[in-house]
PDB file of C-alpha atoms and ligand atoms in Angstrom:
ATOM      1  CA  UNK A 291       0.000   0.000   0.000  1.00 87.00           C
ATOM      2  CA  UNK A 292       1.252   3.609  -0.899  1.00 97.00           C
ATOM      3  CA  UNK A 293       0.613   6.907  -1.647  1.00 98.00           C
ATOM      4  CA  UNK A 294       1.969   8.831  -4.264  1.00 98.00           C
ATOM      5  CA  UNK A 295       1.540  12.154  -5.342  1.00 98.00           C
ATOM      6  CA  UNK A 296       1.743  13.495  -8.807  1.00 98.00           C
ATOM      7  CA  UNK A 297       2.910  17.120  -9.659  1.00 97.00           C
ATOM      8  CA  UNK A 298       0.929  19.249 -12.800  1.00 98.00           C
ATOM      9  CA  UNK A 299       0.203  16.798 -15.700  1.00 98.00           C
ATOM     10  CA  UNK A 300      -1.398  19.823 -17.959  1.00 98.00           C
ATOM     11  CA  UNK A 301      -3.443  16.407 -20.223  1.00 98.00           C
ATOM     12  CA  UNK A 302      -0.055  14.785 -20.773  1.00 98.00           C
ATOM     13  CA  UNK A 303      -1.905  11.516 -20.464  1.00 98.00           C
ATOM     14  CA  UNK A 304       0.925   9.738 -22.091  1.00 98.00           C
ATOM     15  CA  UNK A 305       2.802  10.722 -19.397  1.00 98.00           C
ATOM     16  CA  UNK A 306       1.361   9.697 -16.590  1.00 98.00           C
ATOM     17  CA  UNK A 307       1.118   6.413 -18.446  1.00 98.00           C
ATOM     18  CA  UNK A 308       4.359   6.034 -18.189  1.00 98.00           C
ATOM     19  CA  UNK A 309       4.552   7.198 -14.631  1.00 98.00           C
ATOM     20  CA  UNK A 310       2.306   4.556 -13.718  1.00 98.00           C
ATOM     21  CA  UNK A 311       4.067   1.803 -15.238  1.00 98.00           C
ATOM     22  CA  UNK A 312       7.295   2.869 -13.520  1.00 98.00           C
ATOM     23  CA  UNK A 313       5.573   3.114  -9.852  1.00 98.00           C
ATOM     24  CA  UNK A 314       3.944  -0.194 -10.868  1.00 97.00           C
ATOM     25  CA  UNK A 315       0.783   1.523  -9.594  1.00 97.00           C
ATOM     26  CA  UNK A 316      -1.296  -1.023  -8.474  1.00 95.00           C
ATOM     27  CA  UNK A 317      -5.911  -0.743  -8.360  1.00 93.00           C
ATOM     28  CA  UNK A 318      -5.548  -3.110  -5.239  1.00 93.00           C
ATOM     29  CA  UNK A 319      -2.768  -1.369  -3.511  1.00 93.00           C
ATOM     30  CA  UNK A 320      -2.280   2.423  -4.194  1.00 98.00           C
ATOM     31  CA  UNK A 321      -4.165   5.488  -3.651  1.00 98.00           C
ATOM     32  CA  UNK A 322      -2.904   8.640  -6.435  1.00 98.00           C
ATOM     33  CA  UNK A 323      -2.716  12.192  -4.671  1.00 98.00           C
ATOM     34  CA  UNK A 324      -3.180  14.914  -8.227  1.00 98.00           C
ATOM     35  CA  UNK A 325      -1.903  18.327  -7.000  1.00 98.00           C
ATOM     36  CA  UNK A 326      -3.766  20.111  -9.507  1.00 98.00           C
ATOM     37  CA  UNK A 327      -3.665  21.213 -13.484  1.00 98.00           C
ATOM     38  CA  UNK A 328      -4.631  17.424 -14.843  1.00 98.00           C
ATOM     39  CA  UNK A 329      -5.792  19.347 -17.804  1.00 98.00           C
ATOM     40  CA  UNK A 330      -4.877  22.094 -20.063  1.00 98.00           C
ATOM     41  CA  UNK A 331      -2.074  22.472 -22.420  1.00 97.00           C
ATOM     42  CA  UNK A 332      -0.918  19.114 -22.793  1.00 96.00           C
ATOM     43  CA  UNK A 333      -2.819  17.062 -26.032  1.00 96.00           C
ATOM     44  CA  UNK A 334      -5.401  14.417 -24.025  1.00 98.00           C
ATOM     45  CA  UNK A 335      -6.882  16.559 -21.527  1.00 98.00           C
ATOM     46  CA  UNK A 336     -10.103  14.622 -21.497  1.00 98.00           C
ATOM     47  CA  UNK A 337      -8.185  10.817 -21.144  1.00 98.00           C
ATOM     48  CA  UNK A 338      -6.820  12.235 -18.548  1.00 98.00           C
ATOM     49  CA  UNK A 339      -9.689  13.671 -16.181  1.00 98.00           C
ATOM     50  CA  UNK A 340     -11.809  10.438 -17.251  1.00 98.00           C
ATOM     51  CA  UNK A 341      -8.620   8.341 -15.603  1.00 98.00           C
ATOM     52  CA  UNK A 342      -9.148  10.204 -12.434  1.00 98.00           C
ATOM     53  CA  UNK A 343     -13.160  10.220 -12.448  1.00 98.00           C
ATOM     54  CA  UNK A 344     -13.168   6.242 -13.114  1.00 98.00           C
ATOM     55  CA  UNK A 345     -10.487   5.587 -10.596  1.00 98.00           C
ATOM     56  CA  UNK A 346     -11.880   7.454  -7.575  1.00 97.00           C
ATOM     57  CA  UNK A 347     -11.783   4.760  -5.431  1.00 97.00           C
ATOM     58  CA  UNK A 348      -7.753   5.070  -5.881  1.00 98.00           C
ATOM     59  CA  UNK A 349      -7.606   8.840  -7.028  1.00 98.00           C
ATOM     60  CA  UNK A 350      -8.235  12.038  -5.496  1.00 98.00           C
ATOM     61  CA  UNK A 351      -7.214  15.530  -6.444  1.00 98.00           C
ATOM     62  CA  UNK A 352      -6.878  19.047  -5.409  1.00 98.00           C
ATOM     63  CA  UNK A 353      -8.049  21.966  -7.791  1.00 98.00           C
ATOM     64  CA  UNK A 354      -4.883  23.861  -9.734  1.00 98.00           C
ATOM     65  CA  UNK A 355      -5.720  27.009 -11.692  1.00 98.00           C
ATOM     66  CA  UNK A 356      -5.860  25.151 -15.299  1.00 98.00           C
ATOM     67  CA  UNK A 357      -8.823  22.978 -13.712  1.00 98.00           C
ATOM     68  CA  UNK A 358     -10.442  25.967 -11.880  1.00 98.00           C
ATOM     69  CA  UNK A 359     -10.753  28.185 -15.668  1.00 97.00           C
ATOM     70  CA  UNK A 360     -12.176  25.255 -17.418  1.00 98.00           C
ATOM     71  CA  UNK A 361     -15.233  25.686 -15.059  1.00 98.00           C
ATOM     72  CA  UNK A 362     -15.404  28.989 -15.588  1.00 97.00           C
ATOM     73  CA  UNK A 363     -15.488  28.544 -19.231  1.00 97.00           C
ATOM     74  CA  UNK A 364     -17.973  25.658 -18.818  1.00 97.00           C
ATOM     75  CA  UNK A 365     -20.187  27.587 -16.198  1.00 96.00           C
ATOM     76  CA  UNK A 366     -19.114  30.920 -16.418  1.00 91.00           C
ATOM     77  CA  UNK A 367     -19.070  33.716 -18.787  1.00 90.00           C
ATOM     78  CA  UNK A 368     -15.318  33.141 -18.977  1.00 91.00           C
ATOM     79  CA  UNK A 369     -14.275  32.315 -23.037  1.00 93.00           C
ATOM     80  CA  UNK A 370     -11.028  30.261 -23.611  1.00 94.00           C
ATOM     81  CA  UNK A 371      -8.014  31.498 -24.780  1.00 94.00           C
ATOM     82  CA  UNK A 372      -5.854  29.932 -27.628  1.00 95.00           C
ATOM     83  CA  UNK A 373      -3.158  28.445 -25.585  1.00 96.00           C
ATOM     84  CA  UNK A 374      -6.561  25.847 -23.996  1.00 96.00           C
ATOM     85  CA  UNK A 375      -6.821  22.783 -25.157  1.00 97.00           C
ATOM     86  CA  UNK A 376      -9.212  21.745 -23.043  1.00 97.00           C
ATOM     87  CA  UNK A 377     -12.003  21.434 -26.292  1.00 96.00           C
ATOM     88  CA  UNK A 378     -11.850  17.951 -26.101  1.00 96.00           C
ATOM     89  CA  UNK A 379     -13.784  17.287 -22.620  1.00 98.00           C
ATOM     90  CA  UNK A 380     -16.325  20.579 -23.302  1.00 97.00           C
ATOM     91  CA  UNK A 381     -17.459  18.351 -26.577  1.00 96.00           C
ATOM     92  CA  UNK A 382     -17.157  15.493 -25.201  1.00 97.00           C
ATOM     93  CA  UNK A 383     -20.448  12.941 -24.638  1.00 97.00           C
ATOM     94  CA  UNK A 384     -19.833  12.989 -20.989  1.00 97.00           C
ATOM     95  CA  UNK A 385     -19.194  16.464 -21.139  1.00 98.00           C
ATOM     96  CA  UNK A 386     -21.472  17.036 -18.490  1.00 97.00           C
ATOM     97  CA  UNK A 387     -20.256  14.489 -16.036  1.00 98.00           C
ATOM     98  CA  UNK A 388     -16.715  15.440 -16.135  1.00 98.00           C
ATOM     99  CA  UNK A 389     -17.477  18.825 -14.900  1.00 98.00           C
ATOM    100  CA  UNK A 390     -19.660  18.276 -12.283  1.00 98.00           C
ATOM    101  CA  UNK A 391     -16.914  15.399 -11.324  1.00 98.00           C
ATOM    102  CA  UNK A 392     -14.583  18.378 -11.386  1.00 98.00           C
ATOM    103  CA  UNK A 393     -16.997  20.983  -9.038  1.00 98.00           C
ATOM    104  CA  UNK A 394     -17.041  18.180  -6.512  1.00 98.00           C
ATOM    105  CA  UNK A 395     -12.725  18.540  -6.062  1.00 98.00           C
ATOM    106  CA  UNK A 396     -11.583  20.489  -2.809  1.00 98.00           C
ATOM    107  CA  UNK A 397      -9.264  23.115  -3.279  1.00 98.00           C
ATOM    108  CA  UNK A 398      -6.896  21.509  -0.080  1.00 98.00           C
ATOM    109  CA  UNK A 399      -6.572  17.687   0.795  1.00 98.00           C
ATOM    110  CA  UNK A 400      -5.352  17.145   4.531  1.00 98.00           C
ATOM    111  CA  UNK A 401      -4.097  13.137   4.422  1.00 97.00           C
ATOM    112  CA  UNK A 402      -1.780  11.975   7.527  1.00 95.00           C
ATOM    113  CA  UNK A 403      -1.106  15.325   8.967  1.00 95.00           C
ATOM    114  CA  UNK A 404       0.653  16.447   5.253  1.00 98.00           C
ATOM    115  CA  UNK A 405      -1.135  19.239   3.115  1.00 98.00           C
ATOM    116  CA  UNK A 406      -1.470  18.770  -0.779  1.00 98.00           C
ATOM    117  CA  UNK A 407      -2.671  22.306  -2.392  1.00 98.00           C
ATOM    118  CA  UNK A 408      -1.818  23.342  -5.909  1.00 98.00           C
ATOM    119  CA  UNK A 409       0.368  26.638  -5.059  1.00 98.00           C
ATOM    120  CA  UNK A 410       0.845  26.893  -1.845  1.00 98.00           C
ATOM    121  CA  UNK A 411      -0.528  28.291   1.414  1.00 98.00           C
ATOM    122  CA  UNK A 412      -0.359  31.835   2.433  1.00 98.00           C
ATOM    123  CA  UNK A 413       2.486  32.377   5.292  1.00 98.00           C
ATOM    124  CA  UNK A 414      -0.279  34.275   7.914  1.00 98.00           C
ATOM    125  CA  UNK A 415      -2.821  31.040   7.351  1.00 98.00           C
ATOM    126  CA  UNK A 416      -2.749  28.420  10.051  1.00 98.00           C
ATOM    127  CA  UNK A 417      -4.355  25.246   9.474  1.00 97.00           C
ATOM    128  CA  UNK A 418      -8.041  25.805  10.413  1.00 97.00           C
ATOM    129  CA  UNK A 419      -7.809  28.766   8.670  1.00 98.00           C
ATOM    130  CA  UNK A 420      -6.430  27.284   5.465  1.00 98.00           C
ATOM    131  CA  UNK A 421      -9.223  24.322   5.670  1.00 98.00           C
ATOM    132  CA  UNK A 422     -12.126  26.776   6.282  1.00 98.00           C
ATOM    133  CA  UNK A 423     -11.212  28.850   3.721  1.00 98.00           C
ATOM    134  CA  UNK A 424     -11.084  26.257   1.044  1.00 98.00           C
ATOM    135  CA  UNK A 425     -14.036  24.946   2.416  1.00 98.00           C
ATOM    136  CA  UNK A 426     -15.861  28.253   1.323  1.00 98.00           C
ATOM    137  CA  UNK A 427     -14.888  28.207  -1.766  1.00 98.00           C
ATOM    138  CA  UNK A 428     -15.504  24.121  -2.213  1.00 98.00           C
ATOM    139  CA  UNK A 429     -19.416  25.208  -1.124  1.00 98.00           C
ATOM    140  CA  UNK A 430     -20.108  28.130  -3.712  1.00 98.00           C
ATOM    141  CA  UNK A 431     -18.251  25.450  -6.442  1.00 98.00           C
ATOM    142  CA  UNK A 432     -21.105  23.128  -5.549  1.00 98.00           C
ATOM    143  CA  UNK A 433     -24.085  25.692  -4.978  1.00 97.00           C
ATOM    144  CA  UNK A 434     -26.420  26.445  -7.851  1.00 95.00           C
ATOM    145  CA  UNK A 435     -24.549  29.753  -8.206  1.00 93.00           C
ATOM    146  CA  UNK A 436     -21.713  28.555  -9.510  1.00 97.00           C
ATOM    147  CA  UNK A 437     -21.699  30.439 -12.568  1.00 95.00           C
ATOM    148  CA  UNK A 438     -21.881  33.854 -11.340  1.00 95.00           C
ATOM    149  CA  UNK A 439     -19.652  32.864  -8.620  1.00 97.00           C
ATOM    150  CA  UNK A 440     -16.463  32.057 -10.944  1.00 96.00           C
ATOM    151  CA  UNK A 441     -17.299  34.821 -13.282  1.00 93.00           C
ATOM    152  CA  UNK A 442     -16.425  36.970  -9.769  1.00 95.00           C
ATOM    153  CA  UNK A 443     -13.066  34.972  -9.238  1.00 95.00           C
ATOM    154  CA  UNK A 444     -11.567  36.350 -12.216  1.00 93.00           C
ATOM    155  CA  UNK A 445      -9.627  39.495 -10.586  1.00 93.00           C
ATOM    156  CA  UNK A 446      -6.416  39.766  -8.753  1.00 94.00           C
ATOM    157  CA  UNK A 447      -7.877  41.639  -5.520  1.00 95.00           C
ATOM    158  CA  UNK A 448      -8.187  42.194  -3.262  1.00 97.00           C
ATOM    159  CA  UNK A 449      -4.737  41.164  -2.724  1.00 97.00           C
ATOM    160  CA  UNK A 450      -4.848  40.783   1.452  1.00 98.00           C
ATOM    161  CA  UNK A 451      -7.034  38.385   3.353  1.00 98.00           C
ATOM    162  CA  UNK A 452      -8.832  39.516   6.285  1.00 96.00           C
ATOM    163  CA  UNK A 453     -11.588  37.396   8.166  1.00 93.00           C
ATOM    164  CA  UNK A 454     -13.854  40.724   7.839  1.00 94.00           C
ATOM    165  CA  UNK A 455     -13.649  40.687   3.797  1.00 97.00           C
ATOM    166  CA  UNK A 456     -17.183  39.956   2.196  1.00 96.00           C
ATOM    167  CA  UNK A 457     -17.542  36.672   1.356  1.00 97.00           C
ATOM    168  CA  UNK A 458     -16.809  36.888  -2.249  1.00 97.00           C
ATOM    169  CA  UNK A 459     -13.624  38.587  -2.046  1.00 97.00           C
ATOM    170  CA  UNK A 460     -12.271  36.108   0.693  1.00 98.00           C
ATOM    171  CA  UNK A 461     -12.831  33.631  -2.308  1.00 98.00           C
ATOM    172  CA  UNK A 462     -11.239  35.912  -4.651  1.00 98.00           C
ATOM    173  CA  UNK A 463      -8.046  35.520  -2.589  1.00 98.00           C
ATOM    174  CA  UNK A 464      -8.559  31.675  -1.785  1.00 98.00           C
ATOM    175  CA  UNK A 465      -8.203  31.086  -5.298  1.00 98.00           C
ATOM    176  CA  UNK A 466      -5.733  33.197  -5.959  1.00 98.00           C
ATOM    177  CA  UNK A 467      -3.387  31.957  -3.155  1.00 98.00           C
ATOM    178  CA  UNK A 468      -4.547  28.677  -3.434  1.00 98.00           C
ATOM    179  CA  UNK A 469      -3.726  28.128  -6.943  1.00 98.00           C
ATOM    180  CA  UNK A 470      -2.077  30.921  -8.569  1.00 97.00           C
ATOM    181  CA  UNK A 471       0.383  32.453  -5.580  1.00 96.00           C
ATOM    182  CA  UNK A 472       4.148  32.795  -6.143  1.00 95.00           C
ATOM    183  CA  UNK A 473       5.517  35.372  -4.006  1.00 95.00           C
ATOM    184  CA  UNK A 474       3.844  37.259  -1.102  1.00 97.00           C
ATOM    185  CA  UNK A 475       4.885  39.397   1.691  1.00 97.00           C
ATOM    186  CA  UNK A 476       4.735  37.993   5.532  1.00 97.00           C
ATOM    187  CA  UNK A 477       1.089  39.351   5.873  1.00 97.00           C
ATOM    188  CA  UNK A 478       0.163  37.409   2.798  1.00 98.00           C
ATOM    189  CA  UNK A 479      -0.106  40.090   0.293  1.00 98.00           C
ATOM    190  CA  UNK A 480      -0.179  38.710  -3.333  1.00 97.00           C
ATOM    191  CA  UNK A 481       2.169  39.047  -6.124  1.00 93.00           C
ATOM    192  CA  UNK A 482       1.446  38.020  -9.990  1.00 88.00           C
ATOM    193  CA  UNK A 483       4.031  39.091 -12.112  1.00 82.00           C
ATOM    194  CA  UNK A 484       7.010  37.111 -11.761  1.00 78.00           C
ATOM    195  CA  UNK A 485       6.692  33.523 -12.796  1.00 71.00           C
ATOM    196  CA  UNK A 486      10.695  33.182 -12.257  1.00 71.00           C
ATOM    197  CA  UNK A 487      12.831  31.673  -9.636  1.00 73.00           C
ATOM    198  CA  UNK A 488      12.492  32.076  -5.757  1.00 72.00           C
ATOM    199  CA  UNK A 489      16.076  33.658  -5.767  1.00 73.00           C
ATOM    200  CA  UNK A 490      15.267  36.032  -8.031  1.00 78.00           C
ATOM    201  CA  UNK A 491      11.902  37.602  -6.225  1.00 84.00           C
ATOM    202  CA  UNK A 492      10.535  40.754  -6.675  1.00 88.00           C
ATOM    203  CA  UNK A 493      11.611  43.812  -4.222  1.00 89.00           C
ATOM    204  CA  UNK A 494       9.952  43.286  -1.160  1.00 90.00           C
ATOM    205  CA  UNK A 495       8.139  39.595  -1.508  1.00 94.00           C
ATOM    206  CA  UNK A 496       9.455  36.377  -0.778  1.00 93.00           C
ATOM    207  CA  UNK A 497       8.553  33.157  -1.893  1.00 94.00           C
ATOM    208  CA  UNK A 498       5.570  32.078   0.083  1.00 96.00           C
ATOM    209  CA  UNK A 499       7.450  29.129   1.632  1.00 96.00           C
ATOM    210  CA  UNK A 500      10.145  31.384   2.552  1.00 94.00           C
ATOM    211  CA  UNK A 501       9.035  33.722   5.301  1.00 96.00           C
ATOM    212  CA  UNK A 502      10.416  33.172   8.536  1.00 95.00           C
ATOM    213  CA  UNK A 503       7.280  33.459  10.946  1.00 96.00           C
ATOM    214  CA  UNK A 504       5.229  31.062   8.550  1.00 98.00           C
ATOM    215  CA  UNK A 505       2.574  29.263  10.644  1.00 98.00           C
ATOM    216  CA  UNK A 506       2.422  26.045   8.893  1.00 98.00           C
ATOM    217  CA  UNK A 507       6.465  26.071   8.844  1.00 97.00           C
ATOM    218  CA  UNK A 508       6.564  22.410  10.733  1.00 98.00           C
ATOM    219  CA  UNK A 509       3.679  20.553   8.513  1.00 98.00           C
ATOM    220  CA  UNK A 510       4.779  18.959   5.389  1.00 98.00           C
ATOM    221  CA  UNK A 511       3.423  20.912   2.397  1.00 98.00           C
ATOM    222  CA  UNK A 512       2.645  19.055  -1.475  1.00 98.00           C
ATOM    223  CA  UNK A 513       2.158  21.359  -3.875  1.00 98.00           C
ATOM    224  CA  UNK A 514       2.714  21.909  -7.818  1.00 98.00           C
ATOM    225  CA  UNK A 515       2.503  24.882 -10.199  1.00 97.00           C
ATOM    226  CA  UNK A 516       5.770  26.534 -10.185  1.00 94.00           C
ATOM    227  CA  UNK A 517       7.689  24.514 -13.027  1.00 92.00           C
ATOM    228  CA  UNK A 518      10.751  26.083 -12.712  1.00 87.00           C
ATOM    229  CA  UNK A 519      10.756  25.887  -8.878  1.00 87.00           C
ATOM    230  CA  UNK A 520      12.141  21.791  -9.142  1.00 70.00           C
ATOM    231  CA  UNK A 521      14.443  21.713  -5.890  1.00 71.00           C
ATOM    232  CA  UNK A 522      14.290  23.735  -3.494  1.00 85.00           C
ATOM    233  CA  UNK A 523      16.069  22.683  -0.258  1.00 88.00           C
ATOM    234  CA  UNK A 524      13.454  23.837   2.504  1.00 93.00           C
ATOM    235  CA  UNK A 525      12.188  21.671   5.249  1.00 95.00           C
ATOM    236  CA  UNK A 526       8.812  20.310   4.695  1.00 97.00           C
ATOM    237  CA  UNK A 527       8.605  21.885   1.522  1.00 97.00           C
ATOM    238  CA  UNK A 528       7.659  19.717  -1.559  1.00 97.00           C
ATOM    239  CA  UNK A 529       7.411  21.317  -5.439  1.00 97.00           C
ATOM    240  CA  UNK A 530       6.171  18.774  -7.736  1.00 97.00           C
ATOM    241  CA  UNK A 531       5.193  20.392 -10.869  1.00 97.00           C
ATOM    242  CA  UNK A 532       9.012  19.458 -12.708  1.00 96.00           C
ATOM    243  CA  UNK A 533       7.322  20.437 -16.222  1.00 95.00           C
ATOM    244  CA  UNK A 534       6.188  17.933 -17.983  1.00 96.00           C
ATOM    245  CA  UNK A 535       4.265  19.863 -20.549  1.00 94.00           C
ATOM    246  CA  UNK A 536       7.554  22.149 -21.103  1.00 92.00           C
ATOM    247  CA  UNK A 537       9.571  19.183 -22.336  1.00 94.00           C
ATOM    248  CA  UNK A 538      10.453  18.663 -18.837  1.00 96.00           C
ATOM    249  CA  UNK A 539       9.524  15.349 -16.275  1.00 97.00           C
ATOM    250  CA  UNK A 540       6.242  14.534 -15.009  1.00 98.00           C
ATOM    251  CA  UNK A 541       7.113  13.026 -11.385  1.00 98.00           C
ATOM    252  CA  UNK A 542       5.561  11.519  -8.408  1.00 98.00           C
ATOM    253  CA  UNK A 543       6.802  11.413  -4.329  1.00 98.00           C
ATOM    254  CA  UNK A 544       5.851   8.539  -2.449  1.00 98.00           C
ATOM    255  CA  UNK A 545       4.657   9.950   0.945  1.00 98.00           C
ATOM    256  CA  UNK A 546       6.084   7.242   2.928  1.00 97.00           C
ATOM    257  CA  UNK A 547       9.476   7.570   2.277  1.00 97.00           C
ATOM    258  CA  UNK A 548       9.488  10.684   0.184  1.00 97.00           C
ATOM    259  CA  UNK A 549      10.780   9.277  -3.076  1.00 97.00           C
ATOM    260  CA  UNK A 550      10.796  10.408  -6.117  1.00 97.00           C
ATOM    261  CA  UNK A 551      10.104   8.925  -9.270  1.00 98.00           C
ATOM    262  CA  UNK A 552       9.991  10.951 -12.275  1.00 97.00           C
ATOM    263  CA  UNK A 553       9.602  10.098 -16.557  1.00 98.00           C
ATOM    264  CA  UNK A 554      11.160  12.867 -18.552  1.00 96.00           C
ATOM    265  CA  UNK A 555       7.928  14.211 -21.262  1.00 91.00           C
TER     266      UNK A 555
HETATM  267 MN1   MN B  22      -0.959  26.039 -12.079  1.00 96.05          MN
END
């Protein structure tokens, strides 16, 4: 029995294939962690969200940004852009069941006392915090509001969290740290521009794992999105997206023992 968790695979179905064979990922034995963006980009998008939906008794998944804009364009008023490739599951029979498979996925998984999130968790967010946020979020995703609720997540403030924000904005920042956060300050305060690596951050912000007085410093964190991020030598700190739509390696950790096993893509 083991559980391994896979960084980004962006529809690189082929991939994960191949990921599989090398674990020797076993229906009877092993339980698949997906730390978000299973779609978008890559060429079999729709393979690979069916593989998750009709596996669930072996997969789960948290929700990455990719995954989270597909809704929008499904429920929203949100149009795709030309880099998507996510076509294939929109026109797909099942259409409808893979989408409301993919508005039932939480935004954090908590599994033996280890966090799995796509980006990463802001520095000033302690665990219930980071659970009941996500959990807010996880509610509208299910609600009958959905659409107008994503067409609302599309903005980048405000870019602070306080418990007294309205409702909708302390979504707006969920997501946005959730799934799309690079660099912050201590207090948690967003940054979207640089895409580059954590030595190189932008005056006055910090990677989000970096800040000294982080509360969730001592709990194991799983996360992928940041491609060019690959190593990073931080205590409890695990990147996973190595970039396997780039050309790069689509990997997996086994929680256990914390190996990694990786196919180049
Ligand atoms: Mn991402």
């Amino acid at each position: 029995m083991a559980d391994y968790l896979i960084g980004d695979v962006q529809g690189c179905y082929d991939s994960l294939q191949s990921l599989l064979k090398k674990i020797n990922f076993s229906l009877d034995k092993d339980q698949l962690f997906f730390l978000g963006d299973v779609i978008n980009r890559g060429d079999k998008s729709l393979e690979t969200l069916a593989f998750i939906k009709a596996h669930t008794d072996n997969t789960s998944m948290v929700l990455g940004n990719h995954d989270f804009h597909l809704l929008a364009c499904a429920f929203g008023t949100i149009t795709p852009n030309k880099k998507d490739t996510f076509t294939d599951i929109l026109q797909a029979n099942n259409s409808t069941e893979l989408l409301e498979f993919l508005l039932q996925q939480p935004l954090i998984i908590k599994h033996k006392e280890v966090f799995m999130v796509h980006a990463g968790i802001p520095p000033n967010w302690n665990d219930s915090i980071a659970v009941s946020q996500a959990k807010q979020v996880e509610q509208y995703l299910q609600s009958q509001d959905v659409g107008h609720f994503l067409t609302q997540m599309y903005d980048n403030n405000p870019r602070t969290w306080h418990k007294d924000l309205d409702k909708l904005e302390q979504c707006r920042y969920t997501v946005n740290a959730l799934m799309r956060m690079r660099f912050c300050q201590a207090d948690g305060k967003l940054e979207f521009k640089h895409k580059m690596n954590f030595d190189s951050a932008p005056r006055g912000y910090q990677a989000w794992f970096d800040h000294k007085e982080r509360l969730l410093k001592n709990t194991d964190i799983f996360f992928g999105h940041w491609s060019t991020l690959k190593h990073v030598d931080r205590a409890h700190i695990y990147p996973m997206d190595h970039g396997c739509v780039w050309g790069g390696a689509l990997s997996a950790i086994r929680l256990s023992d914390k190996k990694v096993f990786s196919v180049s893509c």
